[in-house]
Amino acid sequence: MKAWGADQKIDGTMITFMGDPAGELTKKHDMIMDHPGPASVGIIGRCKRHAIIVDDGEVKFVAISEDDDDPAGDDDPEDTCAPAILEALGKL
């Protein structure tokens, strides 16, 4: 996550990238992608594609990109992409 943050130049901004290598937060947030499709090709324990806006420890916004035919949100990730998050921030 540090390398990704450095690449994206988030140092000194309000953005924090966080990893979850053991899946603890993923499980607590009920974000485990348990659709049989990804598991059938060896993707086990993956976190759903999501974005969370947290302000001073309070969750203000949650978006999940998934669909019945697209459990990973790869075909339609727009709900969790920057424009959608910036729009959500503007409404807070």
Coordinates of N, CA and C in Angstrom, one line a residue:
M1 N 0.8 -1.2 0.0 CA 0.0 0.0 0.0 C 0.9 1.3 0.0
K2 N 2.0 1.2 0.7 CA 2.9 2.4 0.7 C 3.4 2.7 -0.7
A3 N 3.8 1.7 -1.4 CA 4.3 1.9 -2.8 C 3.2 2.5 -3.7
W4 N 2.0 2.0 -3.5 CA 0.8 2.5 -4.3 C 0.5 3.9 -3.9
G5 N 0.6 4.2 -2.7 CA 0.3 5.6 -2.2 C 1.4 6.5 -2.7
A6 N 2.6 6.1 -2.7 CA 3.7 6.9 -3.2 C 3.5 7.2 -4.7
D7 N 3.2 6.1 -5.4 CA 2.9 6.2 -6.9 C 1.8 7.2 -7.2
Q8 N 0.8 7.2 -6.3 CA -0.4 8.1 -6.5 C -0.2 9.4 -5.9
K9 N 0.9 9.6 -5.2 CA 1.3 10.9 -4.6 C 0.2 11.4 -3.6
I10 N -0.1 10.5 -2.7 CA -1.1 10.8 -1.7 C -0.5 11.4 -0.4
D11 N 0.8 11.3 -0.3 CA 1.5 11.8 0.9 C 1.2 13.3 1.1
G12 N 0.7 13.6 2.3 CA 0.4 15.0 2.6 C -1.0 15.4 2.3
T13 N -1.8 14.4 1.8 CA -3.2 14.7 1.4 C -4.1 14.1 2.5
M14 N -5.4 14.2 2.3 CA -6.3 13.6 3.3 C -6.7 12.2 3.0
I15 N -6.0 11.6 2.0 CA -6.3 10.2 1.5 C -5.4 9.3 2.3
T16 N -6.0 8.1 2.7 CA -5.2 7.1 3.3 C -5.5 5.8 2.6
F17 N -4.5 5.1 2.2 CA -4.6 3.8 1.6 C -4.4 2.8 2.7
M18 N -5.3 1.8 2.9 CA -5.1 0.8 3.9 C -5.2 -0.6 3.4
G19 N -4.3 -1.4 3.8 CA -4.3 -2.8 3.4 C -5.1 -3.7 4.4
D20 N -5.5 -4.9 4.0 CA -6.2 -5.8 4.9 C -5.7 -7.2 4.5
P21 N -4.4 -7.5 4.7 CA -3.8 -8.8 4.3 C -4.5 -10.0 4.9
A22 N -5.0 -9.9 6.1 CA -5.6 -11.1 6.7 C -7.1 -11.1 6.5
G23 N -7.7 -10.1 5.9 CA -9.1 -10.0 5.7 C -9.9 -9.7 6.9
E24 N -9.3 -9.2 7.9 CA -10.1 -8.9 9.2 C -11.2 -7.8 8.9
L25 N -10.8 -6.7 8.3 CA -11.7 -5.6 8.1 C -12.7 -6.0 7.1
T26 N -12.3 -6.8 6.0 CA -13.2 -7.3 5.0 C -14.3 -8.1 5.6
K27 N -14.0 -9.0 6.6 CA -15.0 -9.8 7.2 C -15.9 -9.0 8.1
K28 N -15.3 -8.0 8.9 CA -16.1 -7.2 9.8 C -17.1 -6.3 9.0
H29 N -16.7 -5.9 7.8 CA -17.6 -5.0 7.0 C -18.5 -5.9 6.1
D30 N -18.4 -7.2 6.2 CA -19.2 -8.1 5.3 C -19.0 -7.8 3.8
M31 N -17.7 -7.6 3.5 CA -17.3 -7.3 2.1 C -16.6 -8.5 1.4
I32 N -16.7 -9.7 2.0 CA -16.1 -10.9 1.3 C -16.9 -11.2 0.1
M33 N -16.2 -11.3 -1.1 CA -16.8 -11.7 -2.3 C -17.0 -13.2 -2.3
D34 N -18.2 -13.6 -2.0 CA -18.4 -15.1 -1.9 C -19.2 -15.7 -3.0
H35 N -19.3 -14.9 -4.1 CA -19.9 -15.4 -5.3 C -19.1 -16.6 -5.8
P36 N -19.8 -17.7 -6.3 CA -19.0 -18.9 -6.8 C -18.2 -18.6 -8.0
G37 N -18.5 -17.6 -8.8 CA -17.7 -17.4 -10.0 C -16.2 -17.2 -9.8
P38 N -15.8 -16.1 -9.0 CA -14.4 -15.9 -8.8 C -13.7 -17.1 -8.1
A39 N -14.4 -17.7 -7.2 CA -13.8 -18.8 -6.5 C -13.5 -20.0 -7.4
S40 N -14.4 -20.1 -8.5 CA -14.2 -21.2 -9.4 C -12.9 -21.1 -10.2
V41 N -12.3 -19.9 -10.3 CA -11.1 -19.7 -11.0 C -9.9 -19.3 -10.1
G42 N -10.1 -19.7 -8.8 CA -9.0 -19.6 -7.9 C -8.9 -18.3 -7.1
I43 N -9.9 -17.4 -7.3 CA -9.9 -16.1 -6.5 C -10.7 -16.3 -5.3
I44 N -10.0 -16.6 -4.2 CA -10.7 -16.9 -2.9 C -10.4 -15.9 -1.8
G45 N -11.4 -15.4 -1.2 CA -11.2 -14.5 -0.1 C -11.0 -13.0 -0.5
R46 N -11.3 -12.8 -1.8 CA -11.2 -11.4 -2.3 C -12.2 -10.5 -1.7
C47 N -11.8 -9.3 -1.5 CA -12.7 -8.2 -1.0 C -13.5 -7.7 -2.1
K48 N -14.8 -7.4 -1.9 CA -15.6 -6.7 -2.9 C -15.0 -5.3 -3.2
R49 N -15.2 -4.9 -4.4 CA -14.7 -3.6 -4.9 C -15.6 -2.6 -4.2
H50 N -15.0 -1.7 -3.3 CA -15.8 -0.8 -2.6 C -15.0 0.5 -2.2
A51 N -15.8 1.5 -1.9 CA -15.1 2.7 -1.4 C -15.9 3.2 -0.2
I52 N -15.2 3.6 0.8 CA -15.8 4.1 2.1 C -15.3 5.5 2.4
I53 N -16.1 6.4 2.7 CA -15.7 7.7 3.1 C -15.9 7.8 4.6
V54 N -14.8 8.0 5.4 CA -14.9 8.1 6.8 C -14.4 9.4 7.2
D55 N -15.1 10.1 8.1 CA -14.8 11.4 8.6 C -14.7 11.4 10.1
D56 N -13.5 11.6 10.6 CA -13.3 11.6 12.1 C -13.9 10.3 12.8
G57 N -13.6 9.2 12.1 CA -14.0 7.9 12.7 C -15.5 7.5 12.4
E58 N -16.2 8.3 11.7 CA -17.6 8.0 11.4 C -17.8 7.7 9.9
V59 N -18.4 6.6 9.6 CA -18.6 6.2 8.2 C -19.7 7.1 7.6
K60 N -19.4 7.9 6.6 CA -20.3 8.8 6.0 C -20.9 8.3 4.7
F61 N -20.2 7.4 4.0 CA -20.6 6.9 2.7 C -20.0 5.6 2.4
V62 N -20.8 4.7 1.8 CA -20.3 3.4 1.3 C -20.8 3.1 -0.1
A63 N -19.9 2.7 -1.0 CA -20.4 2.3 -2.3 C -19.7 0.9 -2.6
I64 N -20.5 0.1 -3.2 CA -20.0 -1.3 -3.6 C -20.3 -1.4 -5.1
S65 N -19.3 -1.8 -5.8 CA -19.5 -2.1 -7.3 C -19.6 -3.6 -7.4
E66 N -20.8 -4.1 -7.6 CA -21.0 -5.5 -7.9 C -22.4 -5.6 -8.5
D67 N -22.6 -6.8 -9.2 CA -23.9 -7.1 -9.8 C -24.0 -8.6 -9.8
D68 N -25.2 -9.1 -10.0 CA -25.3 -10.6 -10.0 C -24.5 -11.2 -11.1
D69 N -24.3 -10.6 -12.2 CA -23.5 -11.2 -13.3 C -22.1 -10.7 -13.3
D70 N -21.8 -9.8 -12.3 CA -20.4 -9.2 -12.2 C -20.0 -9.0 -10.8
P71 N -19.8 -10.1 -10.1 CA -19.5 -10.0 -8.6 C -18.3 -9.2 -8.2
A72 N -17.4 -9.1 -9.2 CA -16.1 -8.3 -8.9 C -16.3 -6.9 -9.2
G73 N -17.4 -6.5 -9.9 CA -17.6 -5.1 -10.3 C -16.6 -4.6 -11.4
D74 N -16.0 -5.6 -12.1 CA -15.0 -5.2 -13.1 C -15.7 -4.6 -14.3
D75 N -16.9 -5.0 -14.7 CA -17.6 -4.5 -15.9 C -18.2 -3.1 -15.6
D76 N -18.5 -2.8 -14.4 CA -19.2 -1.5 -14.1 C -18.7 -1.0 -12.7
P77 N -17.4 -0.5 -12.6 CA -16.9 -0.1 -11.3 C -17.2 1.4 -11.0
E78 N -18.0 2.0 -11.8 CA -18.2 3.5 -11.7 C -18.7 3.9 -10.3
D79 N -19.5 3.1 -9.6 CA -19.9 3.5 -8.2 C -18.8 3.8 -7.2
T80 N -17.6 3.1 -7.5 CA -16.5 3.3 -6.6 C -15.3 4.0 -7.2
C81 N -15.5 4.6 -8.4 CA -14.5 5.4 -9.0 C -14.5 6.8 -8.5
A82 N -13.4 7.5 -8.8 CA -13.2 8.9 -8.3 C -14.4 9.8 -8.6
P83 N -14.9 9.9 -9.8 CA -16.0 10.9 -10.0 C -17.2 10.6 -9.0
A84 N -17.6 9.4 -8.8 CA -18.7 9.1 -7.9 C -18.3 9.4 -6.5
I85 N -17.1 9.2 -6.1 CA -16.7 9.5 -4.7 C -16.6 11.0 -4.5
L86 N -16.1 11.8 -5.5 CA -16.1 13.2 -5.4 C -17.5 13.8 -5.3
E87 N -18.5 13.2 -6.1 CA -19.9 13.6 -6.0 C -20.4 13.3 -4.6
A88 N -20.1 12.2 -4.1 CA -20.6 11.8 -2.7 C -20.0 12.8 -1.7
L89 N -18.7 13.1 -1.8 CA -18.1 14.1 -0.9 C -18.8 15.5 -1.0
G90 N -19.2 15.8 -2.2 CA -19.9 17.1 -2.4 C -21.2 17.2 -1.7
K91 N -21.8 16.0 -1.5 CA -23.2 16.0 -0.9 C -23.1 15.8 0.6
L92 N -21.9 15.6 1.2 CA -21.8 15.5 2.6 C -21.8 16.8 3.4

